[in-house]
Coordinates of C-alpha atoms in Angstrom, one line a residue:
Chain V
X121 CA 0.2 0.0 -0.2
X122 CA 2.7 2.2 0.9
X123 CA 3.9 2.6 -2.7
X124 CA 0.4 3.5 -4.2
X125 CA -0.1 7.2 -4.8
X126 CA -4.3 8.1 -3.5
X127 CA -5.7 11.2 -2.3
X128 CA -7.4 9.6 0.8
X129 CA -11.3 11.5 1.6
X130 CA -14.0 12.0 3.7
X131 CA -16.8 10.2 1.8
X132 CA -19.7 10.6 4.2
X133 CA -19.6 13.9 5.3
X134 CA -23.2 15.5 4.1
X135 CA -23.0 19.1 3.0
X136 CA -25.9 20.9 5.1
X137 CA -28.0 22.5 3.0
X138 CA -31.2 24.8 3.1
X139 CA -34.6 24.1 1.8
X140 CA -35.5 27.1 -0.6
X141 CA -39.0 26.1 -1.8
X142 CA -41.4 23.3 -0.9
X143 CA -44.0 22.2 -3.1
X144 CA -47.0 19.6 -2.6
X145 CA -47.3 17.7 -5.3
X146 CA -49.9 14.6 -4.8
X147 CA -51.1 13.3 -1.7
X148 CA -47.8 11.7 -0.9
X149 CA -45.2 13.2 -2.7
X150 CA -43.8 16.8 -2.9
X151 CA -41.1 18.5 -4.5
X152 CA -38.2 20.2 -2.5
X153 CA -35.8 23.2 -3.8
X154 CA -32.6 23.0 -2.5
X155 CA -29.9 25.3 -2.1
X156 CA -26.0 24.6 -1.1
X157 CA -24.6 27.1 1.3
X158 CA -23.0 29.7 0.1
X159 CA -24.6 29.5 -3.7
X160 CA -22.2 26.3 -4.2
X161 CA -22.9 24.8 -7.5
X162 CA -24.1 20.9 -6.9
X163 CA -22.9 20.7 -10.9
X164 CA -24.6 17.5 -11.7
X165 CA -26.0 16.1 -14.8
X166 CA -29.5 14.9 -15.8
X167 CA -30.1 11.6 -14.2
X168 CA -27.8 11.8 -11.5
X169 CA -29.0 11.5 -7.6
X170 CA -27.8 12.8 -4.2
X171 CA -28.0 11.4 -1.1
X172 CA -29.9 13.3 1.1
X173 CA -30.2 13.1 4.7
X174 CA -31.5 13.9 8.2
X175 CA -29.8 13.6 10.9
X176 CA -31.2 10.8 13.5
X177 CA -33.6 9.8 10.3
X178 CA -30.3 8.4 8.1
X179 CA -29.9 8.8 4.9
X180 CA -31.3 7.8 1.1
X181 CA -30.5 8.3 -2.2
X182 CA -32.7 10.6 -4.2
X183 CA -33.0 11.6 -7.8
X184 CA -32.6 15.3 -8.7
X185 CA -35.9 16.0 -10.8
X186 CA -34.3 19.8 -12.5
X187 CA -32.1 20.3 -14.7
X188 CA -28.6 21.7 -14.4
X189 CA -29.9 24.9 -16.3
X190 CA -31.6 25.8 -13.1
X191 CA -28.2 25.8 -11.1
X192 CA -27.4 27.0 -8.0
X193 CA -30.8 25.7 -6.9
X194 CA -31.7 22.3 -7.5
X195 CA -35.1 20.4 -7.1
X196 CA -35.6 16.7 -4.6
X197 CA -39.0 15.0 -5.7
X198 CA -39.7 12.5 -2.8
X199 CA -42.4 10.6 -1.7
X200 CA -43.6 9.9 1.6
X201 CA -42.8 6.2 2.3
X202 CA -40.2 5.6 4.8
X203 CA -38.8 7.1 7.9
X204 CA -36.6 9.6 6.3
X205 CA -39.1 10.7 4.0
X206 CA -41.9 11.0 6.0
X207 CA -39.5 13.7 8.4
X208 CA -38.3 15.4 4.9
X209 CA -42.1 15.9 4.2
X210 CA -42.7 17.8 7.4
X211 CA -39.7 20.2 6.5
X212 CA -40.9 23.5 5.3
X213 CA -38.9 26.2 4.0
X214 CA -35.7 27.3 5.6
X215 CA -35.0 23.5 7.1
X216 CA -31.9 21.8 6.5
X217 CA -30.7 18.8 5.3
X218 CA -27.6 17.1 4.6
X219 CA -26.7 16.4 0.7
X220 CA -23.7 14.2 -0.5
X221 CA -23.2 14.0 -4.6
X222 CA -23.8 13.9 -7.3
X223 CA -23.5 10.3 -7.8
X224 CA -23.7 8.3 -10.8
X225 CA -23.2 8.5 -14.6
X226 CA -26.4 10.7 -15.9
X227 CA -27.3 10.8 -18.9
X228 CA -25.0 11.7 -22.0
X229 CA -26.8 14.4 -23.3
X230 CA -24.3 15.4 -26.2
X231 CA -25.1 11.9 -27.4
X232 CA -28.7 13.3 -27.6
X233 CA -27.9 15.9 -29.8
X234 CA -30.1 16.0 -33.2
X235 CA -31.9 12.9 -31.9
X236 CA -35.6 12.5 -31.2
X237 CA -36.3 11.8 -28.0
X238 CA -38.9 9.7 -26.5
X239 CA -39.1 9.5 -22.6
X240 CA -41.2 6.8 -21.0
X241 CA -41.6 7.3 -17.4
X242 CA -43.9 5.5 -14.9
X243 CA -45.2 6.6 -11.9
X244 CA -42.5 9.0 -9.9
X245 CA -40.3 7.9 -12.9
X246 CA -41.3 11.0 -14.0
X247 CA -39.0 12.6 -11.5
X248 CA -35.8 12.0 -12.6
X249 CA -36.7 12.3 -16.4
X250 CA -37.6 15.7 -15.9
X251 CA -34.2 16.7 -15.1
X252 CA -33.8 15.1 -18.9
X253 CA -36.9 16.9 -20.1
X254 CA -35.9 20.1 -18.8
X255 CA -32.3 20.2 -20.1
X256 CA -34.0 19.4 -23.6
X257 CA -36.4 22.0 -23.4
X258 CA -33.8 24.1 -22.1
X259 CA -32.0 23.6 -25.4
X260 CA -34.7 22.7 -27.6
X261 CA -33.2 23.6 -30.9
X262 CA -30.5 20.8 -30.2
X263 CA -33.0 18.1 -29.9
X264 CA -35.1 16.6 -33.0
X265 CA -38.9 15.8 -31.9
X266 CA -40.0 15.4 -28.3
X267 CA -42.3 12.8 -27.2
X268 CA -43.3 11.9 -23.3
X269 CA -45.1 9.4 -22.4
X270 CA -46.1 9.4 -18.9
X271 CA -48.3 6.4 -17.2
X272 CA -49.7 6.6 -13.3
X273 CA -52.0 4.7 -11.6
X274 CA -54.6 7.6 -11.0
X275 CA -54.9 10.8 -11.9
X276 CA -54.3 12.1 -8.4
X277 CA -50.7 10.5 -8.7
X278 CA -50.0 12.5 -11.5
X279 CA -46.9 15.0 -10.9
X280 CA -45.9 18.2 -11.9
X281 CA -49.1 19.5 -13.1
X282 CA -47.8 22.9 -13.5
X283 CA -45.0 21.7 -15.9
X284 CA -47.4 18.6 -17.8
X285 CA -49.6 21.9 -18.5
X286 CA -46.7 23.8 -20.5
X287 CA -45.8 20.7 -22.2
X288 CA -49.6 20.5 -23.2
X289 CA -49.2 23.9 -24.5
X290 CA -45.6 23.6 -26.0
X291 CA -46.1 23.0 -29.6
X292 CA -42.8 21.5 -29.3
X293 CA -43.8 19.0 -27.1
X294 CA -45.7 15.5 -27.7
X295 CA -47.2 14.3 -24.4
X296 CA -49.2 11.5 -24.0
X297 CA -50.7 10.8 -20.6
X298 CA -52.4 7.4 -19.7
X299 CA -54.2 6.3 -16.4
X300 CA -54.4 2.7 -15.1
X301 CA -57.3 2.9 -13.0
X302 CA -59.6 5.9 -14.0
X303 CA -61.6 8.1 -11.9
X304 CA -65.0 9.6 -13.1
X305 CA -63.7 13.0 -14.1
X306 CA -60.8 11.1 -16.0
X307 CA -61.0 11.7 -20.0
X308 CA -57.8 10.9 -21.2
X309 CA -56.4 7.6 -21.8
X310 CA -57.0 4.5 -19.9
X311 CA -54.4 1.9 -19.7
X312 CA -50.9 0.6 -18.6
X313 CA -48.0 2.8 -20.2
X314 CA -47.1 0.0 -22.8
X315 CA -50.4 1.1 -24.2
X316 CA -49.4 4.1 -25.1
X317 CA -46.1 2.7 -27.4
X318 CA -47.7 1.0 -30.5
X319 CA -49.6 4.1 -32.0
X320 CA -46.5 6.2 -32.1
X321 CA -45.1 7.1 -35.2
X322 CA -41.4 7.1 -34.9
X323 CA -37.9 7.4 -37.2
X324 CA -37.1 4.6 -34.8
X325 CA -33.3 5.0 -36.1
X326 CA -33.0 8.5 -35.0
X327 CA -34.8 8.0 -31.9
X328 CA -33.1 8.3 -28.3
X329 CA -35.4 6.2 -26.0
X330 CA -35.2 6.6 -22.1
X331 CA -37.1 4.2 -19.7
X332 CA -37.7 5.4 -15.8
X333 CA -40.3 3.9 -13.8
X334 CA -40.8 1.0 -11.2
X335 CA -39.0 -2.1 -11.4
X336 CA -41.9 -4.2 -12.8
X337 CA -42.2 -1.8 -16.1
X338 CA -38.9 -2.3 -17.5
X339 CA -39.3 -5.7 -19.1
X340 CA -43.1 -4.4 -20.5
X341 CA -41.7 -1.4 -22.2
X342 CA -38.4 -3.0 -23.7
X343 CA -41.3 -5.5 -25.7
X344 CA -43.0 -2.8 -26.7
X345 CA -39.7 -0.6 -28.1
X346 CA -38.6 -4.0 -29.3
X347 CA -42.3 -4.6 -31.2
X348 CA -41.6 -0.7 -32.9
X349 CA -37.9 -1.9 -34.0
X350 CA -36.4 1.0 -31.6
X351 CA -32.7 -0.3 -31.9
X352 CA -31.5 -1.1 -28.8
X353 CA -28.6 0.9 -28.6
X354 CA -31.0 3.5 -28.6
X355 CA -32.3 2.6 -25.6
X356 CA -31.3 4.0 -21.9
X357 CA -32.8 3.1 -18.8
X358 CA -32.4 4.3 -15.3
X359 CA -32.3 1.9 -12.6
X360 CA -33.5 1.9 -9.1
X361 CA -31.6 -0.1 -6.2
X362 CA -31.0 0.8 -2.3
X363 CA -27.5 2.4 -1.9
X364 CA -25.9 3.1 1.5
X365 CA -22.9 5.1 0.2
X366 CA -23.2 6.2 -3.2
X367 CA -19.2 5.9 -3.4
X368 CA -19.3 2.4 -5.1
X369 CA -18.2 0.3 -1.4
X370 CA -21.1 -0.8 0.4
X371 CA -22.3 -3.5 -2.0
X372 CA -25.8 -3.0 -1.4
X373 CA -26.9 -1.7 -5.3
X374 CA -24.6 -4.0 -7.0
X375 CA -26.0 -5.9 -10.4
X376 CA -23.2 -9.0 -11.2
X377 CA -20.0 -6.7 -11.0
X378 CA -21.6 -3.1 -11.5
X379 CA -22.1 -0.7 -8.9
X380 CA -25.2 1.3 -9.8
X381 CA -24.4 4.2 -8.0
X382 CA -21.1 4.2 -10.0
X383 CA -21.9 3.1 -13.3
X384 CA -25.7 3.7 -13.5
X385 CA -28.4 4.7 -12.5
X386 CA -28.4 5.1 -16.2
X387 CA -27.6 2.3 -18.0
X388 CA -27.0 2.0 -21.9
X389 CA -29.5 -1.0 -22.8
X390 CA -27.0 -3.2 -24.4
X391 CA -25.1 -3.2 -20.6
X392 CA -28.3 -4.0 -19.4
X393 CA -28.8 -7.4 -21.4
X394 CA -25.4 -8.7 -20.5
X395 CA -26.5 -8.3 -16.5
X396 CA -28.5 -10.7 -15.2
X397 CA -30.8 -9.9 -11.9
X398 CA -30.8 -6.1 -13.5
X399 CA -34.3 -5.4 -14.7
Chain O
X111 CA 3.9 -28.4 -2.7
X112 CA 7.6 -28.9 -2.4
X113 CA 10.2 -28.6 0.3
X114 CA 12.5 -26.3 -2.2
X115 CA 9.7 -24.1 -2.8
X116 CA 9.9 -22.9 0.8
X117 CA 13.3 -22.9 0.8
X118 CA 13.3 -20.8 -2.6
X119 CA 10.7 -18.4 -0.6
X120 CA 12.9 -18.0 2.3
X121 CA 16.3 -18.9 2.1
X122 CA 17.1 -16.0 0.3
X123 CA 16.6 -13.7 3.4
X124 CA 18.6 -13.2 6.4
X125 CA 17.3 -15.0 9.4
X126 CA 18.0 -15.5 13.2
X127 CA 17.0 -18.0 15.8
X128 CA 14.7 -17.1 18.6
X129 CA 14.0 -19.4 21.3
X130 CA 10.6 -19.1 23.3
X131 CA 12.1 -16.7 25.7
X132 CA 13.5 -14.3 23.2
X133 CA 10.0 -14.5 21.3
X134 CA 8.4 -13.4 24.3
X135 CA 11.4 -10.9 25.1
X136 CA 10.6 -9.7 21.0
X137 CA 6.9 -9.2 21.5
X138 CA 7.6 -6.9 24.7
X139 CA 9.7 -5.1 22.9
X140 CA 7.3 -4.3 20.3
X141 CA 5.0 -3.1 22.4
X142 CA 7.3 -0.1 23.3
X143 CA 6.7 0.8 19.5
X144 CA 3.0 1.0 19.5
X145 CA 0.0 -1.4 19.8
X146 CA 0.4 -5.0 19.3
X147 CA -2.1 -7.0 18.2
X148 CA -1.7 -10.4 18.1
X149 CA -4.1 -13.9 18.2
X150 CA -5.0 -14.7 22.0
X151 CA -6.4 -18.0 22.9
X152 CA -10.5 -17.5 23.8
X153 CA -11.5 -20.9 24.0
X154 CA -10.5 -24.6 23.5
X155 CA -10.5 -24.3 19.7
X156 CA -10.9 -20.1 19.7
X157 CA -8.8 -17.6 19.0
X158 CA -9.1 -13.9 18.5
X159 CA -6.7 -11.0 17.7
X160 CA -6.7 -8.6 20.8
X161 CA -4.2 -6.1 21.7
X162 CA -1.1 -7.9 23.6
X163 CA -1.2 -6.8 27.4
X164 CA 1.2 -9.5 28.5
X165 CA 3.4 -11.4 25.9
X166 CA 3.0 -14.5 27.7
X167 CA -0.6 -14.7 26.3
X168 CA 0.1 -14.6 22.5
X169 CA -0.3 -17.5 21.0
X170 CA 1.6 -18.5 17.6
X171 CA 0.5 -22.1 16.8
X172 CA -2.9 -21.3 16.1
X173 CA -5.6 -22.3 13.3
X174 CA -7.5 -19.6 12.5
X175 CA -9.0 -16.3 14.3
X176 CA -12.8 -16.7 14.2
X177 CA -13.0 -12.8 13.2
X178 CA -10.4 -11.8 10.4
X179 CA -8.0 -9.1 10.7
X180 CA -10.4 -6.4 8.8
X181 CA -11.8 -5.7 12.4
X182 CA -8.9 -4.1 12.7
X183 CA -9.3 -1.7 9.8
X184 CA -13.3 -1.8 9.2
X185 CA -14.6 -2.2 12.3
X186 CA -17.9 -4.1 13.1
X187 CA -19.9 -1.2 14.1
X188 CA -18.0 2.5 13.3
X189 CA -19.1 5.5 13.7
X190 CA -18.9 8.0 10.3
X191 CA -20.4 11.4 12.0
X192 CA -21.4 12.8 15.6
X193 CA -24.6 15.2 15.0
X194 CA -26.1 17.3 16.3
X195 CA -30.1 17.2 15.6
X196 CA -30.7 20.6 16.9
X197 CA -28.6 23.1 15.2
X198 CA -27.4 20.3 12.2
X199 CA -24.0 20.3 12.7
X200 CA -21.8 17.1 12.3
X201 CA -18.3 16.0 13.2
X202 CA -16.4 13.3 11.8
X203 CA -14.8 11.6 14.5
X204 CA -10.5 11.6 14.6
X205 CA -9.2 8.1 13.5
X206 CA -6.3 7.0 15.4
X207 CA -2.5 6.8 13.2
X208 CA -0.5 5.6 16.4
X209 CA 1.7 2.8 15.1
X210 CA 0.5 -0.4 15.0
X211 CA 2.4 -3.8 15.5
X212 CA 0.5 -7.2 13.9
X213 CA 2.0 -10.2 14.9
X214 CA 1.8 -13.6 14.2
X215 CA -0.4 -13.4 10.9
X216 CA -0.9 -15.9 8.8
X217 CA 0.1 -15.4 5.0
X218 CA -3.5 -15.5 3.8
X219 CA -4.8 -13.1 6.4
X220 CA -2.0 -10.5 5.3
X221 CA -3.4 -11.2 1.7
X222 CA -7.0 -10.6 2.6
X223 CA -5.7 -7.0 3.6
X224 CA -4.2 -6.4 0.1
X225 CA -7.4 -7.6 -1.2
X226 CA -9.3 -5.1 1.0
X227 CA -6.8 -2.1 0.3
X228 CA -7.9 -2.6 -3.2
X229 CA -11.1 -2.5 -2.5
X230 CA -11.2 1.1 -0.5
X231 CA -8.4 2.4 -3.0
X232 CA -10.4 1.3 -6.4
X233 CA -13.2 4.5 -7.4
X234 CA -12.8 6.8 -4.3
X235 CA -10.6 6.0 -1.9
X236 CA -12.2 5.7 1.8
X237 CA -10.0 7.7 4.5
X238 CA -11.4 5.4 7.2
X239 CA -10.2 2.7 6.0
X240 CA -6.8 4.1 4.9
X241 CA -6.4 5.7 7.8
X242 CA -6.4 3.0 10.0
X243 CA -4.0 1.7 7.8
X244 CA -1.2 4.1 7.9
X245 CA 1.4 3.3 10.5
X246 CA 0.9 -0.2 10.2
X247 CA 3.4 -3.0 10.2
X248 CA 2.9 -7.0 10.3
X249 CA 4.9 -9.7 11.3
X250 CA 3.8 -13.2 9.6
X251 CA 4.2 -17.1 11.4
X252 CA 3.8 -20.1 9.6
X253 CA 0.8 -21.9 9.7
X254 CA -0.1 -25.9 10.0
X255 CA -3.0 -25.8 7.6
X256 CA -6.5 -27.6 9.2
X257 CA -8.7 -29.4 7.4
X258 CA -10.6 -26.2 6.5
X259 CA -7.5 -23.8 5.2
X260 CA -7.0 -23.8 1.3
X261 CA -5.3 -20.9 0.8
X262 CA -2.8 -22.8 -1.6
X263 CA -6.1 -23.5 -4.3
X264 CA -6.0 -19.8 -4.7
X265 CA -2.6 -19.0 -5.1
X266 CA -1.4 -17.9 -1.6
X267 CA 1.3 -20.6 0.0
X268 CA 1.9 -21.0 3.5
X269 CA 5.3 -19.1 3.2
X270 CA 4.0 -16.4 1.3
X271 CA 5.8 -13.2 2.8
X272 CA 4.6 -10.3 0.8
X273 CA 3.1 -7.6 3.0
X274 CA 5.8 -9.1 6.1
X275 CA 8.2 -7.2 7.5
X276 CA 9.4 -10.0 9.6
X277 CA 8.7 -13.8 9.1
X278 CA 8.4 -16.2 12.0
X279 CA 8.9 -19.8 11.7
X280 CA 8.6 -22.1 13.9
X281 CA 12.0 -24.5 14.7
X282 CA 12.9 -26.7 17.5
X283 CA 12.2 -24.6 21.0
X284 CA 11.1 -21.5 18.9
X285 CA 11.5 -19.8 15.6
X286 CA 13.6 -19.0 12.9
X287 CA 12.7 -15.3 12.0
X288 CA 13.5 -13.9 8.7
X289 CA 14.2 -10.6 7.8
X290 CA 11.7 -9.7 4.7
X291 CA 12.2 -5.9 4.4
X292 CA 14.4 -3.1 5.5
X293 CA 11.6 -2.3 8.3
X294 CA 12.1 -5.3 9.7
X295 CA 15.7 -5.4 9.6
X296 CA 15.8 -2.1 11.5
X297 CA 13.5 -4.1 14.4
X298 CA 15.6 -6.7 14.3
X299 CA 19.1 -4.7 14.4
X300 CA 17.2 -2.3 17.4
X301 CA 16.6 -5.7 19.2
X302 CA 19.6 -7.1 19.0
X303 CA 19.0 -10.5 20.2
X304 CA 18.7 -13.7 18.8
X305 CA 21.3 -16.2 17.3
X306 CA 22.7 -17.5 14.5
X307 CA 20.9 -20.0 12.5
X308 CA 22.8 -23.3 12.3
X309 CA 21.6 -26.6 10.8
X310 CA 20.2 -27.9 13.9
X311 CA 17.5 -25.5 13.5
X312 CA 17.2 -24.5 9.6
X313 CA 14.7 -27.3 8.7
X314 CA 12.0 -25.7 6.2
X315 CA 9.0 -27.8 5.4
X316 CA 6.1 -26.7 3.9
X317 CA 2.7 -28.4 5.1
X318 CA 0.4 -29.5 2.9
X319 CA -3.5 -28.4 2.6
X320 CA -6.0 -31.1 3.2
X321 CA -8.8 -29.1 1.0
X322 CA -8.3 -28.4 -2.6
X323 CA -9.8 -26.9 -5.6
X324 CA -9.6 -29.0 -8.3
X325 CA -8.5 -26.4 -10.7
X326 CA -5.2 -24.5 -11.1
X327 CA -6.2 -20.8 -9.3
X328 CA -5.8 -19.1 -12.8
X329 CA -8.5 -21.3 -14.1
X330 CA -11.1 -20.6 -12.0
X331 CA -12.1 -17.0 -13.1
X332 CA -13.2 -19.2 -16.5
X333 CA -15.2 -21.2 -14.6
X334 CA -17.1 -18.9 -13.3
X335 CA -18.1 -17.6 -16.9
X336 CA -20.1 -20.9 -17.4
X337 CA -22.0 -21.6 -14.1
X338 CA -24.1 -18.8 -13.7
X339 CA -26.7 -20.8 -14.3
X340 CA -25.6 -24.2 -12.9
X341 CA -28.1 -26.4 -11.0
X342 CA -25.3 -26.2 -8.1
X343 CA -26.6 -23.1 -6.8
X344 CA -30.2 -24.8 -6.3
X345 CA -28.2 -27.8 -4.3
X346 CA -26.3 -25.1 -2.6
X347 CA -29.9 -23.3 -1.3
X348 CA -31.2 -26.5 0.3
X349 CA -28.5 -26.4 2.4
X350 CA -28.1 -22.6 3.4
X351 CA -30.1 -21.0 5.9
X352 CA -29.2 -17.8 5.1
X353 CA -27.6 -16.8 8.5
X354 CA -24.9 -14.4 6.7
X355 CA -22.1 -16.1 8.8
X356 CA -20.0 -16.7 6.1
X357 CA -20.1 -12.8 5.2
X358 CA -19.4 -11.5 8.4
X359 CA -16.4 -14.3 8.7
X360 CA -15.0 -13.5 5.2
X361 CA -11.7 -11.9 5.9
X362 CA -12.6 -9.7 2.3
X363 CA -15.9 -9.1 2.7
X364 CA -16.8 -5.5 3.6
X365 CA -20.2 -4.6 2.2
X366 CA -22.0 -2.9 4.6
X367 CA -25.3 -0.6 6.0
X368 CA -25.5 2.9 8.0
X369 CA -27.9 3.6 10.6
X370 CA -28.3 7.1 12.6
X371 CA -28.4 6.2 16.1
X372 CA -30.3 9.0 18.7
X373 CA -29.0 9.6 22.4
X374 CA -31.2 9.6 25.0
X375 CA -30.9 13.4 24.9
X376 CA -32.5 13.7 21.7
X377 CA -30.3 16.2 20.7
X378 CA -27.1 14.2 19.7
X379 CA -26.5 11.2 17.9
X380 CA -24.1 9.5 15.6
X381 CA -24.6 8.2 11.6
X382 CA -22.6 4.2 12.6
X383 CA -22.0 1.6 10.0
X384 CA -22.3 -2.0 10.3
X385 CA -20.8 -5.1 9.0
X386 CA -23.9 -6.4 6.5
X387 CA -24.1 -9.6 4.0
X388 CA -25.3 -10.1 0.8
X389 CA -26.4 -13.4 2.2
X390 CA -28.8 -11.5 4.3
X391 CA -32.9 -11.8 2.8
X392 CA -33.3 -7.9 2.6
X393 CA -30.0 -6.6 1.0
X394 CA -30.5 -6.4 -2.3
X395 CA -34.1 -5.3 -1.6
X396 CA -35.4 -2.0 -3.3
X397 CA -38.0 0.9 -2.4
X398 CA -41.8 -0.9 -3.0
X399 CA -40.6 -4.3 -1.7
X400 CA -38.9 -6.1 -4.9
X401 CA -35.7 -8.2 -4.0
X402 CA -33.8 -8.9 -6.7
X403 CA -31.9 -11.4 -5.2
X404 CA -34.7 -13.1 -3.1
X405 CA -33.4 -16.8 -3.2
X406 CA -30.4 -18.3 -1.5
X407 CA -29.3 -20.0 -4.8
X408 CA -28.9 -16.2 -6.0
X409 CA -27.3 -14.4 -3.1
X410 CA -24.9 -17.7 -2.5
X411 CA -24.2 -17.1 -6.2
X412 CA -23.5 -13.5 -5.5
X413 CA -21.1 -14.2 -3.1
X414 CA -18.9 -16.4 -4.5
X415 CA -18.7 -14.4 -8.2
X416 CA -17.5 -11.2 -5.9
X417 CA -14.9 -13.7 -4.5
X418 CA -13.9 -15.4 -8.0
X419 CA -14.9 -13.0 -10.8
X420 CA -16.7 -9.5 -10.3
X421 CA -13.7 -7.9 -8.3
X422 CA -11.1 -10.3 -10.0
X423 CA -12.1 -9.0 -13.7
X424 CA -10.7 -5.9 -12.4
X425 CA -8.3 -6.4 -9.6
X426 CA -6.6 -9.4 -11.3
X427 CA -6.9 -11.6 -7.9
X428 CA -8.8 -13.9 -6.7
X429 CA -10.7 -12.3 -3.5
X430 CA -11.1 -15.5 -1.8
X431 CA -7.9 -16.1 0.2
X432 CA -8.4 -19.7 1.3
X433 CA -8.7 -18.8 5.1
X434 CA -11.7 -21.1 5.1
X435 CA -13.4 -19.4 7.9
X436 CA -16.8 -19.5 5.8
X437 CA -16.6 -23.1 5.6
X438 CA -15.1 -23.8 9.2
X439 CA -18.0 -22.0 11.0
X440 CA -20.8 -22.6 8.5
X441 CA -24.0 -23.9 11.0
X442 CA -25.2 -25.6 7.9
X443 CA -21.9 -27.4 7.1
X444 CA -21.4 -25.8 3.5
X445 CA -18.0 -25.9 2.3
X446 CA -16.6 -23.2 -0.3
X447 CA -14.1 -25.8 -1.4
X448 CA -16.9 -28.4 -2.5
X449 CA -19.1 -25.5 -4.5
X450 CA -16.3 -24.8 -6.4
X451 CA -15.4 -28.5 -7.0
X452 CA -19.1 -29.1 -7.9
X453 CA -18.8 -25.8 -10.3
X454 CA -15.8 -27.7 -11.9
X455 CA -17.5 -31.0 -12.4
X456 CA -20.7 -29.5 -13.9
X457 CA -18.7 -27.3 -15.9
X458 CA -16.4 -30.1 -17.4
X459 CA -19.5 -32.4 -17.9
X460 CA -20.8 -29.1 -19.9
X461 CA -17.7 -29.1 -22.1
X462 CA -17.7 -32.8 -22.6
X463 CA -21.6 -32.8 -23.9
X464 CA -20.4 -29.9 -26.2
X465 CA -17.5 -32.0 -27.8
X466 CA -19.8 -34.9 -28.0

């Protein structure tokens, strides 16, 4: 060990950051706008995540739901689903929390330039995807068609309704929403997200597809994209795993020889096909 | 393993003879230089690395300790930060860099530390582990393999001296002490005792391993490219109880979990990390309850692939060092050597089928 050159790093020290805005998106989801101290910039790529912690309540990976173009502020969209996220939901503007990161690889946006982008988002999967959607819309001329497919269980679970209204009005965005279990007021499409794919008219060779959603969704979306003959190498997906460290040590997020926190969470589909236990 | 291998390994080093008294005096001498950590007897057949307080309590002819040496560099429970909930401030605990001398270490154990070094340096080098690794000296001792040791099968000879500054080899009424590095030589020079080694004492014999993997260690990673779907994993799952003992006692396992603990004043607390294990049911569970390794077969497979394939692909070293702890202490009597040999049989059969 004596001969090796390396710089030791304190990997587990969070940066104490401040909540600058809180927005209730659904019954169970809130968007938190966060500022690092002294106007520091998080310097993230769309698709990356941070480890968020509240002292006494623990730490968890949460994807960044805003584009780097929003810097120095950034957004975290959080479902109230456990001890830490429940505590987070009780925080207000001015409250502090710990942030480590950004971690992971994110989407290689430069490879997407000039291409049509098909975003396939299931449920809370819209949150990480939104960092990329915002980025693409902020640099709209660099990209071709923007097609957003979004599926949720019920209308009450629809996230980012303000943005969705904007996307609906934006002539350069094609948005399709499907609801699995509609209520009597729902006038839109009904069915799981895969039902939105077959009717699409795509220039598949020139289309990049991103998939983010609950674990059960991936296989079916991949099958539907295959049905449209979207080439595997045009597909990217973001995988969710438990992570305790974010720095490739704790082992929890490991899929075969791959650490999702380091080599993911965004994966090129040809790579995922080589992995077992991935989707 | 022939005695010439032992000779070629050790004979190039300068050596001295220490009788038992001189050996104990040497331990006392080392104790003035820092904490000396050495094996102690804790039960009829159980041993433990402890800080030496009395040189006569050190045991050098031992099979293996129950807990591996990783505990010195990655404690079973370790505070990452101390925090205050009220003011949202925290401090990182100071990690001691006082000199430590590890005495009476077996070669497989030394190599396990080298494997852990790789894991903690690669990617982002972690300060907690690496700070503990500073100012450490290792003094090795030869061992007699029991039915569980299989280090030879993973390429680590009994008398592998890599990592040691001095190496103790049993001789009549004492030890032959080999100077492996300049650091070791300096220690012996300063100690100033020890006598010349005469032919009467210099009898080097390498003991043989009873437990053996059928293939040469260079071929083990190749096996693992072909046995992902082997039936062997189901067979292992039939016996395994998923207790995670093999993870905890493994000298190269380092996966962990992190928890916040709050003190009774409800104001202060700490973020602690604990040893965790991929054999435990919830290890690969994600939010929403999906578990990507929800059966014992896939968890056993993951554990072995981490030892023989996944990390090996990058480090070029097997990350099993053949200490035998996982098999010696498995409550279900599962033997890692048997699993690997079964996989080899399965692979060989596959190949024969392909030829036919």
